[in-house]
mmCIF file of C-alpha atoms and ligand atoms in Angstrom:
data_model
loop_
_atom_site.group_PDB
_atom_site.id
_atom_site.type_symbol
_atom_site.label_atom_id
_atom_site.label_comp_id
_atom_site.label_asym_id
_atom_site.label_seq_id
_atom_site.Cartn_x
_atom_site.Cartn_y
_atom_site.Cartn_z
ATOM 1 C CA MET A 18 0.000 0.000 0.000
ATOM 2 C CA ALA A 19 2.839 2.378 0.842
ATOM 3 C CA TYR A 20 4.397 1.833 -2.614
ATOM 4 C CA HIS A 21 1.068 2.322 -4.331
ATOM 5 C CA LEU A 22 0.396 5.591 -2.505
ATOM 6 C CA LEU A 23 3.871 6.969 -3.113
ATOM 7 C CA GLN A 24 3.755 6.189 -6.813
ATOM 8 C CA ARG A 25 0.144 6.878 -7.761
ATOM 9 C CA ASP A 26 -1.621 8.852 -5.061
ATOM 10 C CA GLN A 27 0.578 11.307 -3.206
ATOM 11 C CA GLU A 28 -2.427 13.397 -2.224
ATOM 12 C CA GLY A 29 -4.046 10.304 -0.693
ATOM 13 C CA ALA A 30 -0.800 9.492 1.075
ATOM 14 C CA ARG A 31 -0.756 12.972 2.611
ATOM 15 C CA ARG A 32 -4.366 12.631 3.823
ATOM 16 C CA LEU A 33 -3.641 9.177 5.266
ATOM 17 C CA ALA A 34 -0.559 10.496 7.056
ATOM 18 C CA ASP A 35 -2.575 13.407 8.487
ATOM 19 C CA SER A 36 -5.330 11.052 9.668
ATOM 20 C CA LEU A 37 -2.830 8.750 11.346
ATOM 21 C CA ASP A 38 -1.090 11.714 12.933
ATOM 22 C CA TYR A 39 -4.423 13.007 14.240
ATOM 23 C CA ALA A 40 -5.353 9.575 15.591
ATOM 24 C CA LEU A 41 -1.990 9.206 17.320
ATOM 25 C CA GLN A 42 -2.513 12.512 19.078
ATOM 26 C CA HIS A 43 -6.203 12.294 19.979
ATOM 27 C CA VAL A 44 -7.307 8.680 20.180
ATOM 28 C CA ARG A 45 -7.155 6.992 23.558
ATOM 29 C CA HIS A 46 -8.820 4.065 25.318
ATOM 30 C CA CYS A 47 -12.253 4.522 26.919
ATOM 31 C CA GLU A 48 -11.979 4.246 30.697
ATOM 32 C CA LYS A 49 -14.935 1.889 30.839
ATOM 33 C CA CYS A 50 -14.869 -0.334 27.743
ATOM 34 C CA ASN A 51 -11.235 0.077 26.622
ATOM 35 C CA ASN A 52 -12.322 0.732 23.030
ATOM 36 C CA PHE A 53 -10.718 3.533 21.005
ATOM 37 C CA THR A 54 -12.294 6.927 21.562
ATOM 38 C CA GLU A 55 -11.461 10.613 21.668
ATOM 39 C CA GLU A 56 -13.354 11.035 24.956
ATOM 40 C CA VAL A 57 -12.505 9.862 28.474
ATOM 41 C CA VAL A 58 -15.636 7.718 28.377
ATOM 42 C CA CYS A 59 -16.909 6.817 24.921
ATOM 43 C CA GLU A 60 -20.329 7.571 23.475
ATOM 44 C CA LEU A 61 -21.593 4.012 23.847
ATOM 45 C CA CYS A 62 -20.581 3.770 27.523
ATOM 46 C CA SER A 63 -22.183 7.158 28.201
ATOM 47 C CA SER A 64 -25.491 6.219 26.565
ATOM 48 C CA GLN A 65 -28.561 6.019 28.784
ATOM 49 C CA ARG A 66 -30.191 3.634 26.337
ATOM 50 C CA ARG A 67 -27.792 0.745 27.018
ATOM 51 C CA ASP A 68 -28.441 -1.929 29.656
ATOM 52 C CA PRO A 69 -25.728 -1.598 32.344
ATOM 53 C CA ALA A 70 -26.484 -5.111 33.675
ATOM 54 C CA LEU A 71 -24.978 -6.756 30.583
ATOM 55 C CA LEU A 72 -21.258 -6.686 29.830
ATOM 56 C CA CYS A 73 -20.112 -8.293 26.605
ATOM 57 C CA VAL A 74 -16.405 -9.111 26.289
ATOM 58 C CA VAL A 75 -14.967 -9.023 22.757
ATOM 59 C CA GLU A 76 -11.432 -9.262 21.425
ATOM 60 C CA MET A 77 -11.242 -6.324 19.036
ATOM 61 C CA PRO A 78 -13.090 -3.115 18.106
ATOM 62 C CA ALA A 79 -14.165 -4.785 14.838
ATOM 63 C CA ASP A 80 -16.016 -7.426 16.879
ATOM 64 C CA LEU A 81 -17.892 -4.738 18.780
ATOM 65 C CA LEU A 82 -18.830 -3.186 15.459
ATOM 66 C CA MET A 83 -20.127 -6.535 14.195
ATOM 67 C CA MET A 84 -22.226 -6.965 17.337
ATOM 68 C CA GLU A 85 -23.701 -3.511 16.875
ATOM 69 C CA GLN A 86 -24.467 -4.185 13.218
ATOM 70 C CA ALA A 87 -26.272 -7.386 14.194
ATOM 71 C CA HIS A 88 -28.710 -5.275 16.294
ATOM 72 C CA CYS A 89 -29.050 -8.132 18.768
ATOM 73 C CA TYR A 90 -27.546 -6.585 21.861
ATOM 74 C CA LYS A 91 -28.244 -3.504 23.949
ATOM 75 C CA GLY A 92 -25.788 -3.912 26.828
ATOM 76 C CA MET A 93 -22.285 -2.627 27.471
ATOM 77 C CA TYR A 94 -18.919 -3.895 26.194
ATOM 78 C CA PHE A 95 -15.369 -4.507 27.216
ATOM 79 C CA VAL A 96 -12.809 -4.673 24.396
ATOM 80 C CA LEU A 97 -9.737 -6.733 25.279
ATOM 81 C CA MET A 98 -7.679 -5.420 22.344
ATOM 82 C CA GLY A 99 -6.352 -8.923 21.838
ATOM 83 C CA ARG A 100 -6.559 -12.456 23.201
ATOM 84 C CA LEU A 101 -4.479 -14.637 25.438
ATOM 85 C CA SER A 102 -1.646 -16.135 23.429
ATOM 86 C CA PRO A 103 1.141 -17.415 25.687
ATOM 87 C CA LEU A 104 3.349 -18.402 22.742
ATOM 88 C CA ASP A 105 3.365 -14.793 21.576
ATOM 89 C CA GLY A 106 3.972 -13.533 25.104
ATOM 90 C CA ILE A 107 0.428 -12.202 25.470
ATOM 91 C CA GLY A 108 -0.794 -12.905 28.979
ATOM 92 C CA PRO A 109 -3.571 -11.557 31.211
ATOM 93 C CA ARG A 110 -1.772 -8.271 31.765
ATOM 94 C CA GLU A 111 -1.293 -7.523 28.067
ATOM 95 C CA ILE A 112 -5.049 -7.768 27.418
ATOM 96 C CA ASN A 113 -6.041 -5.670 30.434
ATOM 97 C CA LEU A 114 -7.806 -8.392 32.411
ATOM 98 C CA ASP A 115 -7.254 -6.431 35.632
ATOM 99 C CA ARG A 116 -9.278 -3.606 34.106
ATOM 100 C CA LEU A 117 -11.990 -6.038 33.024
ATOM 101 C CA LEU A 118 -12.216 -7.376 36.578
ATOM 102 C CA LYS A 119 -12.559 -3.855 37.927
ATOM 103 C CA ARG A 120 -15.188 -3.056 35.292
ATOM 104 C CA ALA A 121 -17.211 -6.200 36.131
ATOM 105 C CA ARG A 122 -17.224 -5.189 39.812
ATOM 106 C CA ASP A 123 -19.116 -1.919 39.297
ATOM 107 C CA ASN A 124 -22.228 -3.359 41.062
ATOM 108 C CA MET A 125 -24.335 -2.688 37.956
ATOM 109 C CA VAL A 126 -23.125 -5.630 35.873
ATOM 110 C CA LYS A 127 -25.125 -8.827 36.438
ATOM 111 C CA GLU A 128 -24.114 -10.899 33.435
ATOM 112 C CA VAL A 129 -20.814 -11.132 31.572
ATOM 113 C CA ILE A 130 -21.179 -12.460 28.026
ATOM 114 C CA LEU A 131 -17.994 -13.984 26.645
ATOM 115 C CA ALA A 132 -17.953 -13.213 22.927
ATOM 116 C CA THR A 133 -14.346 -13.956 22.093
ATOM 117 C CA ASN A 134 -13.691 -15.822 18.840
ATOM 118 C CA PHE A 135 -14.123 -19.585 18.459
ATOM 119 C CA THR A 136 -10.418 -20.027 17.805
ATOM 120 C CA VAL A 137 -8.028 -21.844 20.155
ATOM 121 C CA GLU A 138 -6.852 -18.530 21.646
ATOM 122 C CA GLY A 139 -10.380 -17.125 21.825
ATOM 123 C CA GLU A 140 -11.679 -20.198 23.641
ATOM 124 C CA ALA A 141 -8.726 -20.152 26.051
ATOM 125 C CA THR A 142 -9.354 -16.468 26.727
ATOM 126 C CA ALA A 143 -13.062 -17.088 27.413
ATOM 127 C CA HIS A 144 -12.163 -19.946 29.751
ATOM 128 C CA TYR A 145 -9.621 -17.856 31.641
ATOM 129 C CA ILE A 146 -12.056 -14.959 32.097
ATOM 130 C CA GLY A 147 -14.772 -17.383 33.238
ATOM 131 C CA GLU A 148 -12.406 -18.681 35.923
ATOM 132 C CA MET A 149 -11.332 -15.189 36.907
ATOM 133 C CA LEU A 150 -14.935 -14.055 37.436
ATOM 134 C CA GLN A 151 -16.377 -17.216 38.935
ATOM 135 C CA ASN A 152 -16.518 -15.941 42.515
ATOM 136 C CA GLU A 153 -17.830 -12.477 41.689
ATOM 137 C CA GLY A 154 -21.521 -13.399 41.949
ATOM 138 C CA LEU A 155 -22.092 -12.783 38.233
ATOM 139 C CA LYS A 156 -23.814 -14.863 35.605
ATOM 140 C CA ILE A 157 -21.171 -15.836 33.047
ATOM 141 C CA THR A 158 -22.367 -16.834 29.581
ATOM 142 C CA ARG A 159 -20.673 -17.787 26.311
ATOM 143 C CA ILE A 160 -22.219 -16.945 22.952
ATOM 144 C CA ALA A 161 -23.568 -20.063 21.220
ATOM 145 C CA ARG A 162 -21.789 -21.840 18.437
ATOM 146 C CA GLY A 163 -23.887 -20.748 15.536
ATOM 147 C CA LEU A 164 -20.432 -19.594 14.562
ATOM 148 C CA PRO A 165 -18.095 -21.994 12.759
ATOM 149 C CA VAL A 166 -15.270 -23.587 14.717
ATOM 150 C CA GLY A 167 -12.159 -21.530 14.153
ATOM 151 C CA GLY A 168 -14.443 -18.685 13.141
ATOM 152 C CA GLU A 169 -13.871 -15.045 13.894
ATOM 153 C CA LEU A 170 -16.773 -12.747 14.676
ATOM 154 C CA GLU A 171 -15.571 -10.198 12.190
ATOM 155 C CA HIS A 172 -16.168 -12.580 9.266
ATOM 156 C CA VAL A 173 -19.585 -13.889 10.269
ATOM 157 C CA ASP A 174 -22.862 -12.587 8.842
ATOM 158 C CA SER A 175 -24.898 -10.542 11.289
ATOM 159 C CA GLY A 176 -27.858 -12.984 11.317
ATOM 160 C CA THR A 177 -25.649 -15.833 12.532
ATOM 161 C CA LEU A 178 -24.039 -13.595 15.115
ATOM 162 C CA ALA A 179 -27.431 -12.387 16.383
ATOM 163 C CA GLN A 180 -28.553 -16.009 16.774
ATOM 164 C CA ALA A 181 -25.378 -16.897 18.679
ATOM 165 C CA VAL A 182 -25.946 -14.073 21.131
ATOM 166 C CA LEU A 183 -29.607 -15.018 21.673
ATOM 167 C CA GLU A 184 -28.660 -18.659 22.298
ATOM 168 C CA ARG A 185 -25.781 -17.937 24.627
ATOM 169 C CA ARG A 186 -25.358 -20.476 27.428
ATOM 170 C CA GLU A 187 -24.249 -20.282 31.021
ATOM 171 C CA VAL A 188 -20.680 -21.479 31.584
ATOM 172 C CA LYS A 189 -20.551 -21.276 35.392
HETATM 173 ZN ZN1 ZN B 21 -16.532 2.946 26.295
#
């Protein structure tokens, strides 16, 4: 892409560079959901129309976007910005699990929905979070497997994803 822009679209390259520069200076992580935002607390977390009793844990911002596009969910989110992957040196600290624990303990959350991907790392991450939260007095659910094994939320059609959320099951 860099070669293409330099050779054929220098104006586009300039705009892209400006956008990235702007993002680097202004974009931060929401204090509540950890997603990218320009505010301290993002628009979604500030909304009065969301159900504060539901907290859905996803791996990446794109997964949150997919969930929103599926129109199946009206609760809150926590974005891990990754998944557990010991071989790559990504442990609980790298994906902010201490912040998730703190978030789940806000006395409003009643159910934590684990919506990590159905990959080996995603499943391991869901399992770890389930264990971490098991004594917090919360209902812990996992989205159902309408999704293909090895599947990533980002690549699933919204109907399938909506079904998986509706058919989520209790894991603890
Ligand atoms: Zn937020």
